[in-house]
């Protein structure tokens, strides 16, 4: 089976390969095709994967290419993890937004809108090529902002494109561990949009364990989200928010912390990863066993340790605990999704799919993030908790902004891009929206398609 990974020179590719190396079942991936525009980064990641595969029997063969058509032709599955503008673009998104005293995080607010405006035209062009060259392939979208990019791609791929994120399963894993339940044997009742959802129930043995968590303050504040939001707010909400809702519930504090930080998250990651790629590209002398892997893994650990550091600073939370360092494992979510489809192994996963009425205030084609049944026919939302009453307006506002971004990316109408910025809950001014878009267009040549 052939898996194509778009953005194959990206830093997180070894996480996917690690999951593939651990899969020994029938119908496993035998060929991994890495596609990227940057040949030097492809070469670096190929070295890391070669170190990873040492000692493994029959690892997936790795090929690299800078030709999209070559990469997707014959693919059974396509993982899309592209980053238009690179991490330098993310850093610029953040800096430009903070100059207007608004958040520029890559999936939230102004930064997410700028990133979406750059990414959707490329993602939809890729979707058209996949539809033409590999019409039977399933596309698993990692590309941020996952919700709006996945929704834009459905216009060309229908339900054969599915978005994934590891935040919900990471939250569920931490809560289950806190409650003494086996994360592998609990059912999560989660509802919302990508990076804008709530865990409304966690069931084990047919019983919802969340009410007991809200009654135990020590337990409620023992894991990352509990520390981040605080027991009082969580009890008031009556649900556990995705970590990205911290940008909404603590907006002023988040902006202050971001402005006070020595550098933004994007700037940190850009410099950190650039050092890694530069060092690997200039390495000389005799080869050192597993040098590429060791360099990558050390960089990865630093990345995980500093995740959402500004938000922790905003509430005086301090360093991450070791038990919080493990993410939900987006590569494991992707592998589980791929197995379920390829082998017709029915499972339940939290995914980004067209809602089909699952959230009644949104239309059927709106991409939402909810638990889904998955089998050879794809992913279908299952019944569950309604949106929390306090989240309904927020979800509708953010979805409206996403739709305006998708419209602007498809038509080139600049007014739709300004509309998206104006109506987003984290941006409170039409004048600010105009200035933000002017600044983003001056910085990013990719946004030249937006016309007045």
Short mmCIF file of C-alpha atoms in Angstrom, two decimals:
data_model
loop_
_atom_site.label_atom_id
_atom_site.label_comp_id
_atom_site.label_asym_id
_atom_site.label_seq_id
_atom_site.Cartn_x
_atom_site.Cartn_y
_atom_site.Cartn_z
CA UNK A 1 0.00 0.00 0.00
CA UNK A 2 1.32 3.43 -0.95
CA UNK A 3 1.09 6.40 1.39
CA UNK A 4 2.00 9.85 0.09
CA UNK A 5 2.94 12.55 2.56
CA UNK A 6 2.67 16.12 1.27
CA UNK A 7 5.04 18.34 3.19
CA UNK A 8 7.46 15.44 3.36
CA UNK A 9 10.37 17.64 4.41
CA UNK A 10 8.48 18.79 7.48
CA UNK A 11 9.81 18.34 10.98
CA UNK A 12 7.05 16.04 12.23
CA UNK A 13 7.36 13.43 9.45
CA UNK A 14 9.40 11.05 11.67
CA UNK A 15 6.41 10.79 14.01
CA UNK A 16 4.36 9.37 11.15
CA UNK A 17 7.16 7.00 10.14
CA UNK A 18 7.50 5.81 13.74
CA UNK A 19 3.84 4.81 13.68
CA UNK A 20 4.29 3.02 10.35
CA UNK A 21 7.28 1.08 11.67
CA UNK A 22 5.15 -0.20 14.52
CA UNK A 23 2.41 -1.43 12.21
CA UNK A 24 2.95 -5.07 11.26
CA UNK A 25 -0.59 -6.00 10.33
CA UNK A 26 -2.03 -7.09 7.03
CA UNK A 27 -2.43 -4.30 4.50
CA UNK A 28 0.28 -2.14 6.04
CA UNK A 29 2.05 0.68 4.20
CA UNK A 30 4.92 -0.68 2.10
CA UNK A 31 5.83 2.57 0.30
CA UNK A 32 6.07 6.05 1.78
CA UNK A 33 6.39 8.78 -0.84
CA UNK A 34 7.55 12.11 0.55
CA UNK A 35 6.70 15.23 -1.46
CA UNK A 36 8.03 18.69 -0.73
CA UNK A 37 9.10 21.80 -2.64
CA UNK A 38 12.36 21.92 -0.64
CA UNK A 39 14.71 19.17 -1.83
CA UNK A 40 17.28 19.83 0.90
CA UNK A 41 14.71 19.34 3.67
CA UNK A 42 13.53 16.16 1.99
CA UNK A 43 17.12 14.89 2.06
CA UNK A 44 17.44 15.72 5.76
CA UNK A 45 14.22 13.96 6.75
CA UNK A 46 15.20 10.98 4.64
CA UNK A 47 18.37 10.67 6.76
CA UNK A 48 16.32 10.73 9.95
CA UNK A 49 13.98 8.04 8.61
CA UNK A 50 16.94 5.90 7.58
CA UNK A 51 18.22 6.05 11.17
CA UNK A 52 14.74 5.21 12.44
CA UNK A 53 14.37 2.16 10.24
CA UNK A 54 17.72 0.63 11.18
CA UNK A 55 17.11 -2.75 12.76
CA UNK A 56 13.49 -2.98 11.63
CA UNK A 57 12.49 -5.85 9.39
CA UNK A 58 10.80 -4.81 6.15
CA UNK A 59 10.37 -1.09 6.87
CA UNK A 60 8.28 0.90 4.39
CA UNK A 61 10.42 1.93 1.42
CA UNK A 62 10.93 5.70 1.34
CA UNK A 63 10.98 7.71 -1.88
CA UNK A 64 11.28 11.48 -2.21
CA UNK A 65 10.15 13.82 -4.96
CA UNK A 66 9.48 17.48 -5.68
CA UNK A 67 6.90 16.53 -8.34
CA UNK A 68 3.34 16.51 -7.01
CA UNK A 69 1.91 14.39 -9.81
CA UNK A 70 4.57 11.73 -9.30
CA UNK A 71 3.92 11.74 -5.56
CA UNK A 72 0.16 11.23 -5.66
CA UNK A 73 -0.14 8.91 -8.67
CA UNK A 74 -0.99 5.44 -7.41
CA UNK A 75 -1.45 6.54 -3.81
CA UNK A 76 -3.92 4.70 -1.62
CA UNK A 77 -3.74 7.36 1.08
CA UNK A 78 -2.46 10.92 1.07
CA UNK A 79 -1.45 12.76 4.22
CA UNK A 80 -1.46 16.51 3.66
CA UNK A 81 0.81 18.49 5.99
CA UNK A 82 1.85 21.51 3.95
CA UNK A 83 2.85 24.92 5.33
CA UNK A 84 2.51 27.73 2.81
CA UNK A 85 5.04 30.40 3.75
CA UNK A 86 6.89 28.12 6.15
CA UNK A 87 7.48 28.86 9.80
CA UNK A 88 8.79 32.28 8.81
CA UNK A 89 5.25 32.95 7.61
CA UNK A 90 3.82 31.86 10.94
CA UNK A 91 6.19 34.21 12.74
CA UNK A 92 5.09 37.07 10.49
CA UNK A 93 1.41 36.25 11.10
CA UNK A 94 2.00 36.52 14.84
CA UNK A 95 4.14 39.67 14.72
CA UNK A 96 1.77 41.60 12.44
CA UNK A 97 -1.24 40.70 14.60
CA UNK A 98 0.48 41.66 17.86
CA UNK A 99 1.29 45.06 16.40
CA UNK A 100 -2.48 45.58 16.40
CA UNK A 101 -2.87 44.08 19.89
CA UNK A 102 -4.65 40.98 18.63
CA UNK A 103 -3.60 37.33 18.64
CA UNK A 104 -1.80 35.91 15.63
CA UNK A 105 -1.64 32.22 16.56
CA UNK A 106 -1.58 30.03 13.44
CA UNK A 107 -5.09 28.60 13.81
CA UNK A 108 -6.79 31.22 15.97
CA UNK A 109 -7.90 34.73 15.04
CA UNK A 110 -5.91 36.92 12.69
CA UNK A 111 -3.01 34.51 12.22
CA UNK A 112 -5.31 31.62 11.40
CA UNK A 113 -7.17 33.75 8.85
CA UNK A 114 -3.95 34.88 7.17
CA UNK A 115 -2.64 31.31 7.13
CA UNK A 116 -5.93 30.06 5.72
CA UNK A 117 -5.93 32.69 2.97
CA UNK A 118 -2.44 31.56 1.92
CA UNK A 119 -3.11 27.86 2.27
CA UNK A 120 -6.56 27.20 0.83
CA UNK A 121 -5.71 28.07 -2.80
CA UNK A 122 -2.77 25.64 -2.65
CA UNK A 123 -4.76 22.96 -0.81
CA UNK A 124 -7.63 23.10 -3.28
CA UNK A 125 -5.23 22.89 -6.23
CA UNK A 126 -3.72 19.79 -4.63
CA UNK A 127 -7.21 18.37 -4.08
CA UNK A 128 -7.97 18.78 -7.78
CA UNK A 129 -4.78 16.90 -8.74
CA UNK A 130 -5.55 14.07 -6.33
CA UNK A 131 -9.10 13.83 -7.70
CA UNK A 132 -7.66 13.55 -11.21
CA UNK A 133 -4.67 11.26 -10.56
CA UNK A 134 -5.73 9.17 -7.56
CA UNK A 135 -9.54 9.35 -7.41
CA UNK A 136 -9.77 6.35 -5.09
CA UNK A 137 -7.27 7.73 -2.58
CA UNK A 138 -8.33 8.86 0.88
CA UNK A 139 -6.88 12.19 1.98
CA UNK A 140 -6.07 12.75 5.66
CA UNK A 141 -5.53 16.44 6.28
CA UNK A 142 -3.11 17.63 8.95
CA UNK A 143 -2.68 21.06 7.36
CA UNK A 144 -3.69 23.97 9.58
CA UNK A 145 -6.11 25.57 10.01
CA UNK A 146 -7.44 22.01 9.80
CA UNK A 147 -11.16 22.76 9.91
CA UNK A 148 -11.33 25.38 7.18
CA UNK A 149 -8.72 23.70 4.96
CA UNK A 150 -10.56 20.37 5.17
CA UNK A 151 -13.87 22.08 4.39
CA UNK A 152 -12.37 23.80 1.34
CA UNK A 153 -10.97 20.48 0.07
CA UNK A 154 -14.36 18.74 0.35
CA UNK A 155 -15.51 20.76 -2.67
CA UNK A 156 -13.20 18.58 -4.79
CA UNK A 157 -12.86 15.39 -2.75
CA UNK A 158 -16.18 15.11 -0.95
CA UNK A 159 -16.09 12.82 2.06
CA UNK A 160 -12.78 11.28 0.92
CA UNK A 161 -10.93 14.06 2.77
CA UNK A 162 -10.91 13.85 6.56
CA UNK A 163 -9.19 16.27 8.93
CA UNK A 164 -7.41 15.16 12.07
CA UNK A 165 -6.05 16.78 15.22
CA UNK A 166 -4.51 15.28 18.33
CA UNK A 167 -5.78 17.86 20.83
CA UNK A 168 -9.11 16.15 21.70
CA UNK A 169 -7.59 12.70 22.22
CA UNK A 170 -4.74 14.23 24.23
CA UNK A 171 -7.28 15.94 26.49
CA UNK A 172 -9.22 12.68 26.84
CA UNK A 173 -6.08 10.73 27.67
CA UNK A 174 -5.06 13.15 30.42
CA UNK A 175 -8.53 13.24 31.95
CA UNK A 176 -8.87 9.45 31.86
CA UNK A 177 -5.50 9.07 33.56
CA UNK A 178 -6.52 11.54 36.25
CA UNK A 179 -9.69 9.53 36.91
CA UNK A 180 -7.84 6.21 37.01
CA UNK A 181 -9.51 4.96 33.83
CA UNK A 182 -7.79 3.21 30.94
CA UNK A 183 -7.64 5.76 28.06
CA UNK A 184 -7.98 2.90 25.59
CA UNK A 185 -11.33 1.86 27.06
CA UNK A 186 -13.19 5.12 27.57
CA UNK A 187 -15.66 6.85 25.28
CA UNK A 188 -15.19 10.57 24.73
CA UNK A 189 -18.20 12.79 24.11
CA UNK A 190 -16.64 15.78 22.38
CA UNK A 191 -18.20 18.46 20.16
CA UNK A 192 -17.15 21.63 18.35
CA UNK A 193 -14.86 22.84 15.62
CA UNK A 194 -11.15 22.20 15.24
CA UNK A 195 -9.37 23.96 18.13
CA UNK A 196 -12.78 25.11 19.39
CA UNK A 197 -14.40 22.16 21.12
CA UNK A 198 -15.44 20.83 24.51
CA UNK A 199 -15.20 17.45 26.22
CA UNK A 200 -18.74 17.03 27.57
CA UNK A 201 -18.52 13.48 28.81
CA UNK A 202 -16.03 10.68 29.47
CA UNK A 203 -17.67 7.27 29.81
CA UNK A 204 -16.28 4.09 31.32
CA UNK A 205 -18.44 1.08 32.01
CA UNK A 206 -21.47 3.01 30.81
CA UNK A 207 -20.99 5.77 33.43
CA UNK A 208 -19.99 9.40 32.83
CA UNK A 209 -16.96 10.13 35.01
CA UNK A 210 -16.80 13.90 34.41
CA UNK A 211 -19.24 14.89 37.20
CA UNK A 212 -16.97 13.26 39.78
CA UNK A 213 -14.00 15.14 38.34
CA UNK A 214 -15.74 18.52 38.81
CA UNK A 215 -16.37 17.61 42.45
CA UNK A 216 -12.69 16.93 43.17
CA UNK A 217 -10.66 20.15 42.97
CA UNK A 218 -7.31 18.43 43.44
CA UNK A 219 -8.01 16.08 40.55
CA UNK A 220 -9.53 18.83 38.41
CA UNK A 221 -6.38 20.94 38.62
CA UNK A 222 -3.89 18.08 38.36
CA UNK A 223 -3.65 17.92 34.55
CA UNK A 224 -2.67 20.49 31.95
CA UNK A 225 -6.07 21.87 30.96
CA UNK A 226 -7.18 21.98 34.57
CA UNK A 227 -4.18 24.09 35.49
CA UNK A 228 -4.58 26.24 32.40
CA UNK A 229 -8.25 27.15 32.89
CA UNK A 230 -8.67 26.75 36.66
CA UNK A 231 -11.29 24.85 38.64
CA UNK A 232 -13.73 27.76 39.02
CA UNK A 233 -14.03 28.40 35.29
CA UNK A 234 -14.28 24.71 34.45
CA UNK A 235 -17.08 24.20 36.95
CA UNK A 236 -18.85 27.26 35.58
CA UNK A 237 -18.59 25.92 32.02
CA UNK A 238 -19.61 22.41 33.01
CA UNK A 239 -17.35 21.00 30.28
CA UNK A 240 -13.62 20.72 29.62
CA UNK A 241 -12.46 23.06 26.84
CA UNK A 242 -9.87 22.26 24.23
CA UNK A 243 -6.63 24.00 25.22
CA UNK A 244 -6.97 26.47 22.33
CA UNK A 245 -10.05 27.97 23.97
CA UNK A 246 -7.62 29.59 26.39
CA UNK A 247 -7.09 32.20 23.67
CA UNK A 248 -10.81 33.07 23.95
CA UNK A 249 -11.43 32.74 27.68
CA UNK A 250 -8.16 34.53 28.58
CA UNK A 251 -7.79 36.73 25.54
CA UNK A 252 -6.35 39.84 27.19
CA UNK A 253 -3.94 37.82 29.29
CA UNK A 254 -2.84 35.83 26.21
CA UNK A 255 -2.15 39.00 24.21
CA UNK A 256 -0.21 40.53 27.11
CA UNK A 257 1.86 37.37 27.54
CA UNK A 258 2.57 37.16 23.82
CA UNK A 259 3.67 40.79 23.68
CA UNK A 260 5.87 40.36 26.74
CA UNK A 261 7.55 37.21 25.43
CA UNK A 262 11.06 37.44 24.05
CA UNK A 263 9.79 35.94 20.80
CA UNK A 264 6.56 34.47 19.49
CA UNK A 265 6.00 30.74 19.24
CA UNK A 266 6.37 30.86 15.47
CA UNK A 267 9.65 32.77 15.70
CA UNK A 268 10.97 30.25 18.25
CA UNK A 269 10.04 27.25 16.12
CA UNK A 270 11.43 28.86 12.99
CA UNK A 271 14.84 29.51 14.54
CA UNK A 272 14.87 26.15 16.33
CA UNK A 273 14.04 24.09 13.27
CA UNK A 274 16.25 26.17 10.98
CA UNK A 275 19.20 25.34 13.25
CA UNK A 276 18.33 21.65 12.96
CA UNK A 277 18.06 21.67 9.15
CA UNK A 278 21.15 23.85 8.75
CA UNK A 279 23.21 21.60 11.01
CA UNK A 280 22.09 18.49 9.16
CA UNK A 281 22.79 20.08 5.80
CA UNK A 282 26.34 21.07 6.69
CA UNK A 283 27.35 17.97 8.63
CA UNK A 284 30.64 16.56 7.37
CA UNK A 285 33.20 14.00 8.45
CA UNK A 286 32.60 10.28 8.92
CA UNK A 287 28.98 9.27 9.53
CA UNK A 288 27.94 8.91 13.17
CA UNK A 289 25.41 6.16 13.91
CA UNK A 290 21.90 7.58 14.48
CA UNK A 291 23.22 11.15 14.43
CA UNK A 292 20.30 12.40 12.36
CA UNK A 293 17.75 10.71 14.59
CA UNK A 294 19.38 11.94 17.81
CA UNK A 295 19.52 15.52 16.54
CA UNK A 296 15.88 15.38 15.50
CA UNK A 297 14.71 13.84 18.77
CA UNK A 298 16.49 16.43 20.89
CA UNK A 299 14.85 19.19 18.86
CA UNK A 300 11.45 17.49 19.21
CA UNK A 301 11.73 17.29 23.00
CA UNK A 302 12.53 21.00 23.24
CA UNK A 303 9.52 21.72 21.03
CA UNK A 304 7.16 19.71 23.24
CA UNK A 305 8.50 21.16 26.49
CA UNK A 306 7.86 24.73 25.35
CA UNK A 307 4.39 24.08 23.85
CA UNK A 308 1.86 26.84 24.74
CA UNK A 309 4.44 28.43 27.06
CA UNK A 310 2.89 31.89 26.66
CA UNK A 311 -0.51 30.62 27.81
CA UNK A 312 1.04 29.01 30.88
CA UNK A 313 2.85 32.26 31.63
CA UNK A 314 -0.43 34.17 31.29
CA UNK A 315 -1.93 32.24 34.23
CA UNK A 316 1.29 31.67 36.19
CA UNK A 317 1.25 27.97 35.49
CA UNK A 318 5.00 27.36 35.14
CA UNK A 319 6.71 24.54 33.26
CA UNK A 320 4.90 21.57 31.76
CA UNK A 321 4.78 18.42 33.85
CA UNK A 322 6.36 15.35 32.32
CA UNK A 323 2.95 13.62 32.29
CA UNK A 324 1.60 16.40 30.05
CA UNK A 325 4.38 16.23 27.48
CA UNK A 326 2.83 13.44 25.44
CA UNK A 327 0.41 14.82 22.87
CA UNK A 328 -2.66 13.00 21.72
CA UNK A 329 -0.41 11.45 19.07
CA UNK A 330 -1.72 12.79 15.78
CA UNK A 331 0.30 10.18 13.92
CA UNK A 332 -1.49 7.43 15.86
CA UNK A 333 -4.87 9.01 15.09
CA UNK A 334 -3.91 9.05 11.41
CA UNK A 335 -2.73 5.44 11.48
CA UNK A 336 -5.91 4.30 13.25
CA UNK A 337 -7.99 6.12 10.66
CA UNK A 338 -6.04 4.62 7.79
CA UNK A 339 -6.28 1.10 9.25
CA UNK A 340 -10.03 1.38 9.78
CA UNK A 341 -10.60 2.39 6.16
CA UNK A 342 -8.06 0.07 4.52
CA UNK A 343 -8.93 -3.02 6.57
CA UNK A 344 -12.58 -2.26 7.28
CA UNK A 345 -11.83 -2.33 11.00
CA UNK A 346 -14.67 -0.39 12.57
CA UNK A 347 -13.50 2.10 15.17
CA UNK A 348 -14.47 5.43 16.72
CA UNK A 349 -12.22 8.50 16.37
CA UNK A 350 -12.63 12.25 16.89
CA UNK A 351 -12.28 13.70 13.40
CA UNK A 352 -13.00 16.74 11.25
CA UNK A 353 -15.78 15.84 8.80
CA UNK A 354 -18.90 17.33 7.26
CA UNK A 355 -21.41 17.49 10.09
CA UNK A 356 -24.53 16.18 8.34
CA UNK A 357 -26.73 17.83 10.97
CA UNK A 358 -24.69 16.69 14.00
CA UNK A 359 -24.58 20.34 15.17
CA UNK A 360 -28.06 21.62 14.28
CA UNK A 361 -27.12 25.33 14.20
CA UNK A 362 -24.68 24.58 11.34
CA UNK A 363 -25.55 23.33 7.87
CA UNK A 364 -24.81 19.79 6.73
CA UNK A 365 -21.65 20.73 4.80
CA UNK A 366 -19.96 22.55 7.70
CA UNK A 367 -16.84 20.65 8.79
CA UNK A 368 -16.94 20.01 12.53
CA UNK A 369 -14.83 18.06 15.04
CA UNK A 370 -16.76 15.21 16.70
CA UNK A 371 -16.52 11.47 17.38
CA UNK A 372 -17.11 9.43 14.23
CA UNK A 373 -17.65 5.81 13.32
CA UNK A 374 -15.00 4.78 10.78
CA UNK A 375 -14.88 1.77 8.47
CA UNK A 376 -14.18 1.05 4.80
CA UNK A 377 -16.85 3.57 3.83
CA UNK A 378 -15.12 6.44 5.60
CA UNK A 379 -16.07 8.49 8.65
CA UNK A 380 -19.58 9.41 9.83
CA UNK A 381 -20.46 11.63 12.81
CA UNK A 382 -22.27 9.87 15.64
CA UNK A 383 -24.89 11.24 18.00
CA UNK A 384 -23.63 12.85 21.16
CA UNK A 385 -23.83 15.83 23.46
CA UNK A 386 -25.10 19.11 22.02
CA UNK A 387 -22.88 22.15 21.98
CA UNK A 388 -22.70 23.71 25.43
CA UNK A 389 -25.08 26.67 25.49
CA UNK A 390 -22.20 29.06 26.09
CA UNK A 391 -20.35 27.69 23.06
CA UNK A 392 -23.07 27.95 20.44
CA UNK A 393 -22.57 31.60 19.58
CA UNK A 394 -18.79 31.21 19.54
CA UNK A 395 -18.93 28.23 17.18
CA UNK A 396 -21.33 30.03 14.83
CA UNK A 397 -19.17 33.17 14.77
CA UNK A 398 -15.96 31.28 14.09
CA UNK A 399 -17.60 29.11 11.41
CA UNK A 400 -18.90 32.27 9.70
CA UNK A 401 -15.37 33.68 9.68
CA UNK A 402 -14.04 30.40 8.25
CA UNK A 403 -16.65 30.46 5.51
CA UNK A 404 -15.64 34.01 4.55
CA UNK A 405 -11.99 32.88 4.32
CA UNK A 406 -12.98 29.97 2.08
CA UNK A 407 -15.08 32.34 -0.08
CA UNK A 408 -12.22 34.84 -0.38
CA UNK A 409 -9.73 32.10 -1.25
CA UNK A 410 -12.02 30.77 -3.96
CA UNK A 411 -13.02 34.07 -5.55
CA UNK A 412 -10.20 36.49 -4.76
CA UNK A 413 -12.70 38.91 -3.22
CA UNK A 414 -10.74 41.01 -0.76
CA UNK A 415 -13.95 42.20 0.91
CA UNK A 416 -14.61 38.63 2.07
CA UNK A 417 -11.16 38.45 3.67
CA UNK A 418 -11.83 41.75 5.49
CA UNK A 419 -15.20 40.36 6.56
CA UNK A 420 -13.56 37.27 8.03
CA UNK A 421 -11.19 39.41 10.08
CA UNK A 422 -13.96 41.80 11.14
CA UNK A 423 -16.44 39.21 12.39
CA UNK A 424 -13.97 36.92 14.13
CA UNK A 425 -14.58 37.05 17.91
CA UNK A 426 -10.92 37.85 18.66
CA UNK A 427 -10.85 40.92 16.39
CA UNK A 428 -13.13 43.74 17.44
CA UNK A 429 -12.71 46.40 14.78
CA UNK A 430 -13.30 46.82 11.05
CA UNK A 431 -10.49 49.38 10.98
CA UNK A 432 -8.12 46.86 12.58
CA UNK A 433 -9.25 44.23 10.08
CA UNK A 434 -8.43 46.53 7.16
CA UNK A 435 -4.99 47.35 8.59
CA UNK A 436 -4.25 43.71 9.30
CA UNK A 437 -5.07 42.62 5.78
CA UNK A 438 -3.07 45.50 4.30
CA UNK A 439 -0.07 44.43 6.38
CA UNK A 440 -0.46 40.74 5.51
CA UNK A 441 -0.74 41.55 1.80
CA UNK A 442 2.38 43.70 1.93
CA UNK A 443 4.30 40.88 3.57
CA UNK A 444 2.98 37.82 1.73
CA UNK A 445 3.15 37.70 -2.08
CA UNK A 446 0.84 34.67 -1.85
CA UNK A 447 -2.01 37.06 -0.98
CA UNK A 448 -1.70 39.12 -4.15
CA UNK A 449 -4.72 37.28 -5.55
CA UNK A 450 -7.00 39.22 -3.18
CA UNK A 451 -8.25 42.19 -5.19
CA UNK A 452 -10.18 45.26 -4.13
#
